[in-house]
PDB file of C-alpha atoms in Angstrom:
ATOM      1  CA  UNK A  29      23.128  -2.812 -15.816  1.00  0.00           C
ATOM      2  CA  UNK A  30      21.959   0.783 -15.600  1.00  0.00           C
ATOM      3  CA  UNK A  31      20.962   2.428 -12.324  1.00  0.00           C
ATOM      4  CA  UNK A  32      17.334   2.993 -13.376  1.00  0.00           C
ATOM      5  CA  UNK A  33      16.734  -0.701 -14.080  1.00  0.00           C
ATOM      6  CA  UNK A  34      18.243  -1.675 -10.728  1.00  0.00           C
ATOM      7  CA  UNK A  35      16.077   0.900  -8.970  1.00  0.00           C
ATOM      8  CA  UNK A  36      12.961  -0.361 -10.745  1.00  0.00           C
ATOM      9  CA  UNK A  37      13.674  -3.951  -9.762  1.00  0.00           C
ATOM     10  CA  UNK A  38      14.214  -3.048  -6.116  1.00  0.00           C
ATOM     11  CA  UNK A  39      11.073  -0.904  -6.223  1.00  0.00           C
ATOM     12  CA  UNK A  40       9.067  -3.910  -7.277  1.00  0.00           C
ATOM     13  CA  UNK A  41      10.644  -6.541  -5.069  1.00  0.00           C
ATOM     14  CA  UNK A  42      11.249  -4.500  -1.934  1.00  0.00           C
ATOM     15  CA  UNK A  43       8.746  -1.724  -2.473  1.00  0.00           C
ATOM     16  CA  UNK A  44      11.249   1.129  -2.426  1.00  0.00           C
ATOM     17  CA  UNK A  45      13.383   2.561  -5.184  1.00  0.00           C
ATOM     18  CA  UNK A  46      15.721   4.037  -2.590  1.00  0.00           C
ATOM     19  CA  UNK A  47      17.185   1.039  -0.772  1.00  0.00           C
ATOM     20  CA  UNK A  48      20.900   1.016  -1.436  1.00  0.00           C
ATOM     21  CA  UNK A  49      20.346   3.212  -4.500  1.00  0.00           C
ATOM     22  CA  UNK A  50      20.704   6.749  -3.252  1.00  0.00           C
ATOM     23  CA  UNK A  51      18.384   6.533  -0.239  1.00  0.00           C
ATOM     24  CA  UNK A  52      17.469   9.925   1.126  1.00  0.00           C
ATOM     25  CA  UNK A  53      15.981  10.171   4.605  1.00  0.00           C
ATOM     26  CA  UNK A  54      12.565  11.707   5.224  1.00  0.00           C
ATOM     27  CA  UNK A  55      12.247  14.771   7.428  1.00  0.00           C
ATOM     28  CA  UNK A  56      10.244  14.296  10.609  1.00  0.00           C
ATOM     29  CA  UNK A  57       6.740  15.743  10.596  1.00  0.00           C
ATOM     30  CA  UNK A  58       5.532  18.021  13.348  1.00  0.00           C
ATOM     31  CA  UNK A  59       3.965  16.409  16.410  1.00  0.00           C
ATOM     32  CA  UNK A  60       0.675  17.518  17.917  1.00  0.00           C
ATOM     33  CA  UNK A  61       1.834  18.075  21.470  1.00  0.00           C
ATOM     34  CA  UNK A  62       0.225  14.898  22.833  1.00  0.00           C
ATOM     35  CA  UNK A  63      -3.260  16.362  23.071  1.00  0.00           C
ATOM     36  CA  UNK A  64      -5.083  13.050  23.102  1.00  0.00           C
ATOM     37  CA  UNK A  65      -5.526   9.861  25.127  1.00  0.00           C
ATOM     38  CA  UNK A  66      -5.240   6.466  23.503  1.00  0.00           C
ATOM     39  CA  UNK A  67      -8.313   4.450  22.553  1.00  0.00           C
ATOM     40  CA  UNK A  68      -6.865   0.958  22.908  1.00  0.00           C
ATOM     41  CA  UNK A  69      -9.759  -0.691  21.109  1.00  0.00           C
ATOM     42  CA  UNK A  70      -9.243   1.162  17.841  1.00  0.00           C
ATOM     43  CA  UNK A  71      -5.693   2.529  18.104  1.00  0.00           C
ATOM     44  CA  UNK A  72      -7.211   5.899  17.250  1.00  0.00           C
ATOM     45  CA  UNK A  73      -7.119   8.938  19.493  1.00  0.00           C
ATOM     46  CA  UNK A  74      -9.934  10.825  21.170  1.00  0.00           C
ATOM     47  CA  UNK A  75     -10.001  14.282  22.744  1.00  0.00           C
ATOM     48  CA  UNK A  76      -9.514  14.692  26.487  1.00  0.00           C
ATOM     49  CA  UNK A  77     -13.246  15.342  26.741  1.00  0.00           C
ATOM     50  CA  UNK A  78     -13.719  11.587  26.377  1.00  0.00           C
ATOM     51  CA  UNK A  79     -16.055  11.861  23.375  1.00  0.00           C
ATOM     52  CA  UNK A  80     -15.421   9.293  20.676  1.00  0.00           C
ATOM     53  CA  UNK A  81     -13.872  10.522  17.436  1.00  0.00           C
ATOM     54  CA  UNK A  82     -16.610   9.825  14.907  1.00  0.00           C
ATOM     55  CA  UNK A  83     -14.533  10.992  11.963  1.00  0.00           C
ATOM     56  CA  UNK A  84     -15.025  14.039   9.794  1.00  0.00           C
ATOM     57  CA  UNK A  85     -15.449  14.815   6.125  1.00  0.00           C
ATOM     58  CA  UNK A  86     -12.583  17.284   5.855  1.00  0.00           C
ATOM     59  CA  UNK A  87     -11.155  18.120   2.453  1.00  0.00           C
ATOM     60  CA  UNK A  88      -7.533  18.888   1.756  1.00  0.00           C
ATOM     61  CA  UNK A  89      -4.430  17.905   3.673  1.00  0.00           C
ATOM     62  CA  UNK A  90      -4.051  17.862   7.442  1.00  0.00           C
ATOM     63  CA  UNK A  91      -2.252  16.044  10.223  1.00  0.00           C
ATOM     64  CA  UNK A  92      -4.176  13.854  12.624  1.00  0.00           C
ATOM     65  CA  UNK A  93      -3.067  12.228  15.852  1.00  0.00           C
ATOM     66  CA  UNK A  94      -2.777   8.451  15.741  1.00  0.00           C
ATOM     67  CA  UNK A  95      -1.178   6.676  18.672  1.00  0.00           C
ATOM     68  CA  UNK A  96       0.693   9.810  19.676  1.00  0.00           C
ATOM     69  CA  UNK A  97       2.126  10.392  16.213  1.00  0.00           C
ATOM     70  CA  UNK A  98       1.289  13.051  13.647  1.00  0.00           C
ATOM     71  CA  UNK A  99       0.026  11.315  10.517  1.00  0.00           C
ATOM     72  CA  UNK A 100      -0.386  13.351   7.339  1.00  0.00           C
ATOM     73  CA  UNK A 101      -3.722  12.706   5.575  1.00  0.00           C
ATOM     74  CA  UNK A 102      -5.307  14.078   2.399  1.00  0.00           C
ATOM     75  CA  UNK A 103      -8.960  13.739   1.316  1.00  0.00           C
ATOM     76  CA  UNK A 104     -10.920  14.851  -1.746  1.00  0.00           C
ATOM     77  CA  UNK A 105     -14.389  14.316  -3.191  1.00  0.00           C
ATOM     78  CA  UNK A 106     -17.889  13.652  -1.940  1.00  0.00           C
ATOM     79  CA  UNK A 107     -18.934  10.268  -0.621  1.00  0.00           C
ATOM     80  CA  UNK A 108     -21.787   8.649  -2.588  1.00  0.00           C
ATOM     81  CA  UNK A 109     -24.883   7.769  -0.585  1.00  0.00           C
ATOM     82  CA  UNK A 110     -24.241   4.439   1.161  1.00  0.00           C
ATOM     83  CA  UNK A 111     -20.947   4.274  -0.699  1.00  0.00           C
ATOM     84  CA  UNK A 112     -17.488   3.467   0.619  1.00  0.00           C
ATOM     85  CA  UNK A 113     -14.576   5.785   1.243  1.00  0.00           C
ATOM     86  CA  UNK A 114     -11.650   4.868  -0.992  1.00  0.00           C
ATOM     87  CA  UNK A 115      -8.337   4.823   0.900  1.00  0.00           C
ATOM     88  CA  UNK A 116      -5.156   4.802  -1.190  1.00  0.00           C
ATOM     89  CA  UNK A 117      -2.104   3.047   0.276  1.00  0.00           C
ATOM     90  CA  UNK A 118       1.205   3.961  -1.369  1.00  0.00           C
ATOM     91  CA  UNK A 119       4.290   1.826  -1.770  1.00  0.00           C
ATOM     92  CA  UNK A 120       7.302   1.996   0.520  1.00  0.00           C
ATOM     93  CA  UNK A 121       9.398   5.074  -0.175  1.00  0.00           C
ATOM     94  CA  UNK A 122       6.386   6.969  -1.547  1.00  0.00           C
ATOM     95  CA  UNK A 123       4.334   9.672   0.168  1.00  0.00           C
ATOM     96  CA  UNK A 124       0.720  10.582  -0.522  1.00  0.00           C
ATOM     97  CA  UNK A 125       1.924  13.164  -3.067  1.00  0.00           C
ATOM     98  CA  UNK A 126       2.885  10.301  -5.383  1.00  0.00           C
ATOM     99  CA  UNK A 127      -0.791   9.291  -5.627  1.00  0.00           C
ATOM    100  CA  UNK A 128      -2.170  12.860  -5.761  1.00  0.00           C
ATOM    101  CA  UNK A 129      -3.101  12.731  -9.438  1.00  0.00           C
ATOM    102  CA  UNK A 130      -4.859   9.380  -9.039  1.00  0.00           C
ATOM    103  CA  UNK A 131      -6.711  10.710  -5.989  1.00  0.00           C
ATOM    104  CA  UNK A 132      -7.855  13.823  -7.833  1.00  0.00           C
ATOM    105  CA  UNK A 133      -9.259  11.803 -10.732  1.00  0.00           C
ATOM    106  CA  UNK A 134     -11.041   9.330  -8.460  1.00  0.00           C
ATOM    107  CA  UNK A 135     -12.533  12.155  -6.373  1.00  0.00           C
ATOM    108  CA  UNK A 136     -14.882  13.056  -9.224  1.00  0.00           C
ATOM    109  CA  UNK A 137     -17.067  10.109  -8.244  1.00  0.00           C
ATOM    110  CA  UNK A 138     -15.915   9.095  -4.751  1.00  0.00           C
ATOM    111  CA  UNK A 139     -14.549  10.390  -1.478  1.00  0.00           C
ATOM    112  CA  UNK A 140     -10.889   9.409  -1.637  1.00  0.00           C
ATOM    113  CA  UNK A 141      -8.242   9.704   1.070  1.00  0.00           C
ATOM    114  CA  UNK A 142      -4.543   8.899   1.226  1.00  0.00           C
ATOM    115  CA  UNK A 143      -1.958   9.134   3.977  1.00  0.00           C
ATOM    116  CA  UNK A 144       1.760   9.106   4.721  1.00  0.00           C
ATOM    117  CA  UNK A 145       2.733   6.114   6.831  1.00  0.00           C
ATOM    118  CA  UNK A 146       5.161   6.746   9.679  1.00  0.00           C
ATOM    119  CA  UNK A 147       8.546   7.505   8.156  1.00  0.00           C
ATOM    120  CA  UNK A 148       7.064   8.693   4.858  1.00  0.00           C
ATOM    121  CA  UNK A 149       6.187  12.136   3.538  1.00  0.00           C
ATOM    122  CA  UNK A 150       5.153  14.604   6.248  1.00  0.00           C
ATOM    123  CA  UNK A 151       4.208  12.074   8.918  1.00  0.00           C
ATOM    124  CA  UNK A 152       6.299  11.484  12.038  1.00  0.00           C
ATOM    125  CA  UNK A 153       9.169   9.051  11.994  1.00  0.00           C
ATOM    126  CA  UNK A 154       8.766   5.841  14.011  1.00  0.00           C
ATOM    127  CA  UNK A 155      10.831   5.638  17.200  1.00  0.00           C
ATOM    128  CA  UNK A 156      12.127   2.174  16.324  1.00  0.00           C
ATOM    129  CA  UNK A 157      11.334  -0.959  14.303  1.00  0.00           C
ATOM    130  CA  UNK A 158       7.737  -1.356  13.148  1.00  0.00           C
ATOM    131  CA  UNK A 159       5.814  -4.590  12.644  1.00  0.00           C
ATOM    132  CA  UNK A 160       2.953  -5.192  10.230  1.00  0.00           C
ATOM    133  CA  UNK A 161       0.627  -4.916  13.229  1.00  0.00           C
ATOM    134  CA  UNK A 162       2.054  -1.468  13.983  1.00  0.00           C
ATOM    135  CA  UNK A 163       1.459  -0.149  10.474  1.00  0.00           C
ATOM    136  CA  UNK A 164      -2.017  -1.724  10.598  1.00  0.00           C
ATOM    137  CA  UNK A 165      -2.835   0.239  13.742  1.00  0.00           C
ATOM    138  CA  UNK A 166      -1.898   3.456  11.978  1.00  0.00           C
ATOM    139  CA  UNK A 167      -4.174   2.524   9.084  1.00  0.00           C
ATOM    140  CA  UNK A 168      -6.987   1.834  11.552  1.00  0.00           C
ATOM    141  CA  UNK A 169      -6.510   5.268  13.086  1.00  0.00           C
ATOM    142  CA  UNK A 170      -6.687   6.911   9.672  1.00  0.00           C
ATOM    143  CA  UNK A 171      -9.793   4.954   8.657  1.00  0.00           C
ATOM    144  CA  UNK A 172     -11.550   5.794  11.926  1.00  0.00           C
ATOM    145  CA  UNK A 173     -10.919   9.463  11.267  1.00  0.00           C
ATOM    146  CA  UNK A 174     -11.813   9.721   7.575  1.00  0.00           C
ATOM    147  CA  UNK A 175     -14.527   7.064   7.244  1.00  0.00           C
ATOM    148  CA  UNK A 176     -16.220   6.933  10.678  1.00  0.00           C
ATOM    149  CA  UNK A 177     -19.028   4.360  10.317  1.00  0.00           C
ATOM    150  CA  UNK A 178     -18.715   4.066   6.519  1.00  0.00           C
ATOM    151  CA  UNK A 179     -17.217   1.081   4.697  1.00  0.00           C
ATOM    152  CA  UNK A 180     -13.878   1.482   2.917  1.00  0.00           C
ATOM    153  CA  UNK A 181     -12.223   0.193  -0.228  1.00  0.00           C
ATOM    154  CA  UNK A 182      -8.452  -0.136   0.082  1.00  0.00           C
ATOM    155  CA  UNK A 183      -6.424   0.458  -3.079  1.00  0.00           C
ATOM    156  CA  UNK A 184      -2.753  -0.310  -2.511  1.00  0.00           C
ATOM    157  CA  UNK A 185       0.335  -0.207  -4.694  1.00  0.00           C
ATOM    158  CA  UNK A 186       3.439  -2.365  -4.149  1.00  0.00           C
ATOM    159  CA  UNK A 187       3.987  -2.686  -0.380  1.00  0.00           C
ATOM    160  CA  UNK A 188       0.771  -0.716   0.081  1.00  0.00           C
ATOM    161  CA  UNK A 189      -1.030  -3.565  -1.664  1.00  0.00           C
ATOM    162  CA  UNK A 190       0.536  -6.115   0.665  1.00  0.00           C
ATOM    163  CA  UNK A 191      -0.455  -4.019   3.701  1.00  0.00           C
ATOM    164  CA  UNK A 192      -4.026  -3.701   2.421  1.00  0.00           C
ATOM    165  CA  UNK A 193      -4.328  -7.426   1.683  1.00  0.00           C
ATOM    166  CA  UNK A 194      -3.013  -8.415   5.115  1.00  0.00           C
ATOM    167  CA  UNK A 195      -5.198  -5.837   6.853  1.00  0.00           C
ATOM    168  CA  UNK A 196      -8.527  -6.775   5.223  1.00  0.00           C
ATOM    169  CA  UNK A 197      -8.988 -10.280   6.725  1.00  0.00           C
ATOM    170  CA  UNK A 198      -8.877  -8.862  10.268  1.00  0.00           C
ATOM    171  CA  UNK A 199     -11.234  -5.965   9.453  1.00  0.00           C
ATOM    172  CA  UNK A 200     -14.033  -7.544   7.465  1.00  0.00           C
ATOM    173  CA  UNK A 201     -16.582  -5.296   9.145  1.00  0.00           C
ATOM    174  CA  UNK A 202     -14.889  -2.264   7.603  1.00  0.00           C
ATOM    175  CA  UNK A 203     -13.052  -3.269   4.422  1.00  0.00           C
ATOM    176  CA  UNK A 204     -15.549  -4.022   1.663  1.00  0.00           C
ATOM    177  CA  UNK A 205     -13.274  -4.033  -1.375  1.00  0.00           C
ATOM    178  CA  UNK A 206      -9.630  -4.316  -2.467  1.00  0.00           C
ATOM    179  CA  UNK A 207      -7.577  -3.191  -5.442  1.00  0.00           C
ATOM    180  CA  UNK A 208      -3.991  -4.501  -5.419  1.00  0.00           C
ATOM    181  CA  UNK A 209      -1.717  -2.770  -7.935  1.00  0.00           C
ATOM    182  CA  UNK A 210       1.423  -4.865  -8.511  1.00  0.00           C
ATOM    183  CA  UNK A 211       1.323  -5.680  -4.821  1.00  0.00           C
ATOM    184  CA  UNK A 212       4.512  -6.966  -3.232  1.00  0.00           C
ATOM    185  CA  UNK A 213       4.420 -10.742  -3.133  1.00  0.00           C
ATOM    186  CA  UNK A 214       3.550 -12.371   0.181  1.00  0.00           C
ATOM    187  CA  UNK A 215       6.688 -14.507  -0.226  1.00  0.00           C
ATOM    188  CA  UNK A 216       9.138 -11.934  -1.572  1.00  0.00           C
ATOM    189  CA  UNK A 217      12.102 -12.829   0.634  1.00  0.00           C
ATOM    190  CA  UNK A 218      11.807 -16.545  -0.095  1.00  0.00           C
ATOM    191  CA  UNK A 219      11.312 -15.928  -3.808  1.00  0.00           C
ATOM    192  CA  UNK A 220      14.398 -13.741  -4.164  1.00  0.00           C
ATOM    193  CA  UNK A 221      16.737 -15.813  -2.002  1.00  0.00           C
ATOM    194  CA  UNK A 222      15.621 -18.972  -3.790  1.00  0.00           C
ATOM    195  CA  UNK A 223      16.089 -17.458  -7.247  1.00  0.00           C
ATOM    196  CA  UNK A 224      19.398 -15.713  -6.552  1.00  0.00           C
ATOM    197  CA  UNK A 225      21.996 -17.758  -4.624  1.00  0.00           C
ATOM    198  CA  UNK A 226      23.986 -16.181  -1.809  1.00  0.00           C
ATOM    199  CA  UNK A 227      27.115 -16.612  -3.907  1.00  0.00           C
ATOM    200  CA  UNK A 228      25.777 -14.318  -6.657  1.00  0.00           C
ATOM    201  CA  UNK A 229      27.804 -11.198  -7.409  1.00  0.00           C
ATOM    202  CA  UNK A 230      27.282  -8.019  -9.388  1.00  0.00           C
ATOM    203  CA  UNK A 231      23.822  -6.574  -9.973  1.00  0.00           C
ATOM    204  CA  UNK A 232      22.023  -9.796  -9.036  1.00  0.00           C
ATOM    205  CA  UNK A 233      23.972 -10.107  -5.793  1.00  0.00           C
ATOM    206  CA  UNK A 234      23.179  -6.476  -4.971  1.00  0.00           C
ATOM    207  CA  UNK A 235      19.494  -7.051  -5.676  1.00  0.00           C
ATOM    208  CA  UNK A 236      19.418 -10.067  -3.350  1.00  0.00           C
ATOM    209  CA  UNK A 237      21.190  -8.230  -0.530  1.00  0.00           C
ATOM    210  CA  UNK A 238      19.066  -5.099  -0.896  1.00  0.00           C
ATOM    211  CA  UNK A 239      15.819  -7.056  -0.946  1.00  0.00           C
ATOM    212  CA  UNK A 240      16.696  -8.968   2.211  1.00  0.00           C
ATOM    213  CA  UNK A 241      17.812  -5.787   3.987  1.00  0.00           C
ATOM    214  CA  UNK A 242      14.699  -3.835   3.084  1.00  0.00           C
ATOM    215  CA  UNK A 243      12.336  -6.625   4.114  1.00  0.00           C
ATOM    216  CA  UNK A 244      14.161  -6.876   7.449  1.00  0.00           C
ATOM    217  CA  UNK A 245      13.463  -3.231   8.216  1.00  0.00           C
ATOM    218  CA  UNK A 246      16.214  -1.217   6.531  1.00  0.00           C
ATOM    219  CA  UNK A 247      13.773   1.178   4.889  1.00  0.00           C
ATOM    220  CA  UNK A 248      12.322   4.656   5.568  1.00  0.00           C
ATOM    221  CA  UNK A 249       9.585   3.211   7.801  1.00  0.00           C
ATOM    222  CA  UNK A 250      11.782   0.811   9.792  1.00  0.00           C
ATOM    223  CA  UNK A 251       9.085  -1.669   8.813  1.00  0.00           C
ATOM    224  CA  UNK A 252       9.850  -5.381   9.061  1.00  0.00           C
ATOM    225  CA  UNK A 253       7.952  -7.313   6.380  1.00  0.00           C
ATOM    226  CA  UNK A 254       8.072 -11.076   6.958  1.00  0.00           C
ATOM    227  CA  UNK A 255       6.836 -13.579   4.420  1.00  0.00           C
ATOM    228  CA  UNK A 256       3.446 -15.067   5.185  1.00  0.00           C
ATOM    229  CA  UNK A 257       0.472 -16.895   3.761  1.00  0.00           C
ATOM    230  CA  UNK A 258      -2.426 -15.152   2.043  1.00  0.00           C
ATOM    231  CA  UNK A 259      -5.494 -15.118   4.301  1.00  0.00           C
ATOM    232  CA  UNK A 260      -9.095 -14.740   3.190  1.00  0.00           C
ATOM    233  CA  UNK A 261     -11.172 -11.620   3.737  1.00  0.00           C
ATOM    234  CA  UNK A 262     -14.334 -13.375   2.565  1.00  0.00           C
ATOM    235  CA  UNK A 263     -16.015 -12.561  -0.735  1.00  0.00           C
ATOM    236  CA  UNK A 264     -15.327  -8.856  -1.031  1.00  0.00           C
ATOM    237  CA  UNK A 265     -14.852  -7.525  -4.597  1.00  0.00           C
ATOM    238  CA  UNK A 266     -11.133  -7.615  -5.329  1.00  0.00           C
ATOM    239  CA  UNK A 267      -9.066  -6.758  -8.383  1.00  0.00           C
ATOM    240  CA  UNK A 268      -5.398  -7.674  -8.668  1.00  0.00           C
ATOM    241  CA  UNK A 269      -3.538  -5.705 -11.358  1.00  0.00           C
ATOM    242  CA  UNK A 270      -0.079  -6.854 -12.479  1.00  0.00           C
ATOM    243  CA  UNK A 271       2.446  -4.990 -14.597  1.00  0.00           C
ATOM    244  CA  UNK A 272       2.506  -5.584 -18.341  1.00  0.00           C
ATOM    245  CA  UNK A 273       6.125  -4.708 -19.152  1.00  0.00           C
ATOM    246  CA  UNK A 274       8.587  -7.319 -17.830  1.00  0.00           C
ATOM    247  CA  UNK A 275      11.700  -5.796 -16.280  1.00  0.00           C
ATOM    248  CA  UNK A 276      12.924  -8.310 -13.712  1.00  0.00           C
ATOM    249  CA  UNK A 277      13.730 -10.666 -16.588  1.00  0.00           C
ATOM    250  CA  UNK A 278      16.443  -8.225 -17.690  1.00  0.00           C
ATOM    251  CA  UNK A 279      18.718  -9.570 -14.960  1.00  0.00           C
ATOM    252  CA  UNK A 280      20.981 -12.149 -16.644  1.00  0.00           C
ATOM    253  CA  UNK A 281      20.655 -15.739 -15.412  1.00  0.00           C
ATOM    254  CA  UNK A 282      18.206 -15.079 -12.578  1.00  0.00           C
ATOM    255  CA  UNK A 283      15.778 -12.587 -14.115  1.00  0.00           C
ATOM    256  CA  UNK A 284      13.312 -14.926 -15.838  1.00  0.00           C
ATOM    257  CA  UNK A 285      12.688 -16.821 -12.600  1.00  0.00           C
ATOM    258  CA  UNK A 286      12.243 -13.560 -10.668  1.00  0.00           C
ATOM    259  CA  UNK A 287       9.671 -12.410 -13.208  1.00  0.00           C
ATOM    260  CA  UNK A 288       7.873 -15.771 -13.108  1.00  0.00           C
ATOM    261  CA  UNK A 289       7.799 -15.757  -9.296  1.00  0.00           C
ATOM    262  CA  UNK A 290       6.463 -12.190  -9.281  1.00  0.00           C
ATOM    263  CA  UNK A 291       3.620 -13.181 -11.603  1.00  0.00           C
ATOM    264  CA  UNK A 292       2.899 -16.240  -9.474  1.00  0.00           C
ATOM    265  CA  UNK A 293       2.770 -13.972  -6.430  1.00  0.00           C
ATOM    266  CA  UNK A 294       0.177 -11.775  -8.083  1.00  0.00           C
ATOM    267  CA  UNK A 295      -2.109 -14.736  -8.701  1.00  0.00           C
ATOM    268  CA  UNK A 296      -1.532 -15.929  -5.138  1.00  0.00           C
ATOM    269  CA  UNK A 297      -3.208 -12.744  -3.891  1.00  0.00           C
ATOM    270  CA  UNK A 298      -6.519 -13.961  -5.335  1.00  0.00           C
ATOM    271  CA  UNK A 299      -6.821 -16.191  -2.258  1.00  0.00           C
ATOM    272  CA  UNK A 300      -7.700 -13.050  -0.297  1.00  0.00           C
ATOM    273  CA  UNK A 301     -11.228 -13.147  -1.716  1.00  0.00           C
ATOM    274  CA  UNK A 302     -13.624 -15.547  -3.374  1.00  0.00           C
ATOM    275  CA  UNK A 303     -14.446 -12.721  -5.817  1.00  0.00           C
ATOM    276  CA  UNK A 304     -10.896 -11.810  -6.862  1.00  0.00           C
ATOM    277  CA  UNK A 305      -9.832 -11.374 -10.478  1.00  0.00           C
ATOM    278  CA  UNK A 306      -6.422 -10.671 -12.043  1.00  0.00           C
ATOM    279  CA  UNK A 307      -5.834  -8.127 -14.799  1.00  0.00           C
ATOM    280  CA  UNK A 308      -2.659  -7.382 -16.747  1.00  0.00           C
ATOM    281  CA  UNK A 309      -1.952  -3.688 -17.305  1.00  0.00           C
ATOM    282  CA  UNK A 310      -0.537  -3.728 -20.816  1.00  0.00           C
ATOM    283  CA  UNK A 311       2.169  -1.162 -21.360  1.00  0.00           C
ATOM    284  CA  UNK A 312       2.716  -0.598 -17.658  1.00  0.00           C
ATOM    285  CA  UNK A 313       5.750  -0.995 -15.468  1.00  0.00           C
ATOM    286  CA  UNK A 314       5.613  -1.314 -11.683  1.00  0.00           C
ATOM    287  CA  UNK A 315       3.873   2.049 -11.205  1.00  0.00           C
ATOM    288  CA  UNK A 316       0.614   1.001 -12.792  1.00  0.00           C
ATOM    289  CA  UNK A 317      -1.351   4.002 -11.533  1.00  0.00           C
ATOM    290  CA  UNK A 318       1.160   6.299 -13.284  1.00  0.00           C
ATOM    291  CA  UNK A 319       1.818   4.362 -16.504  1.00  0.00           C
ATOM    292  CA  UNK A 320      -1.807   3.240 -16.982  1.00  0.00           C
ATOM    293  CA  UNK A 321      -3.849   5.494 -14.743  1.00  0.00           C
ATOM    294  CA  UNK A 322      -6.922   4.679 -16.826  1.00  0.00           C
ATOM    295  CA  UNK A 323      -6.744   1.029 -15.779  1.00  0.00           C
ATOM    296  CA  UNK A 324      -6.192   1.888 -12.124  1.00  0.00           C
ATOM    297  CA  UNK A 325      -9.100   4.343 -12.090  1.00  0.00           C
ATOM    298  CA  UNK A 326     -11.479   1.948 -13.824  1.00  0.00           C
ATOM    299  CA  UNK A 327     -10.594  -0.889 -11.454  1.00  0.00           C
ATOM    300  CA  UNK A 328     -10.987   1.211  -8.302  1.00  0.00           C
ATOM    301  CA  UNK A 329     -14.262   2.740  -9.475  1.00  0.00           C
ATOM    302  CA  UNK A 330     -15.605  -0.710 -10.358  1.00  0.00           C
ATOM    303  CA  UNK A 331     -14.739  -2.158  -6.945  1.00  0.00           C
ATOM    304  CA  UNK A 332     -16.165   0.911  -5.174  1.00  0.00           C
ATOM    305  CA  UNK A 333     -19.413   0.538  -7.101  1.00  0.00           C
ATOM    306  CA  UNK A 334     -19.617  -3.160  -6.251  1.00  0.00           C
ATOM    307  CA  UNK A 335     -18.964  -2.377  -2.598  1.00  0.00           C
ATOM    308  CA  UNK A 336     -21.779   0.165  -2.661  1.00  0.00           C
ATOM    309  CA  UNK A 337     -24.250  -2.351  -4.068  1.00  0.00           C
TER     310      UNK A 337
END
């Protein structure tokens, strides 16, 4: 099996095309000198003056202080009156630059922001293992800074979709819409280890081992991603977009089941909202917002409009 196919499969299942396939570390971003004091309630940071950080409508790319770490953030566009801020959440192994073209297109009608999670792009590296709660606190800090009192729509790809879907139920006051683009299944580890036996060798055995390792924290973010159930965020507008070009089925013997489980996982995400729908992006691989940017843009704009109403 060729290297590109293996990388694509790991990208989908584990959210990173780098695990065990030529992983290159990410350089540490600059710190900010510890110029803030922690706001325990929001996990954001406020100046030493004690005034709350109400957010700002900056444009372009800058680093903000979240929990003592420098987090790289980029924003474009003007926020519609009473409209949400769209926050893009990239997959594992991807920085905000990967979604730059999507952000630019969306900014014609919305204020759109993206960010590098710890360990990605130009943000700081984490000091040790991260939990889903840890990465959620970073997302909270970013939202507090770029959206202030405004609602947000989270649009996540791959692991970014899983993070967004797990974040929304605990932040219903803030998250008013979701777009999940080929989001990593909530039961990825169980799906892969059930489909591919431990005795498997060759490409399939490598895929199993790499998936387990990545989900246990062997990734650029040191992020541990346990399986879990899909929780409800209420009735917020939600669109789940799944890839249209099968590729997991290319693995002999085990591929068809992997592909079937992936599709099942996409439909399972509809439990996050009573208003969720699933769409198939024809002609698209795992990177839906690259292969079929038109579908990604239309879906995000639709959800943002529904959140505004």
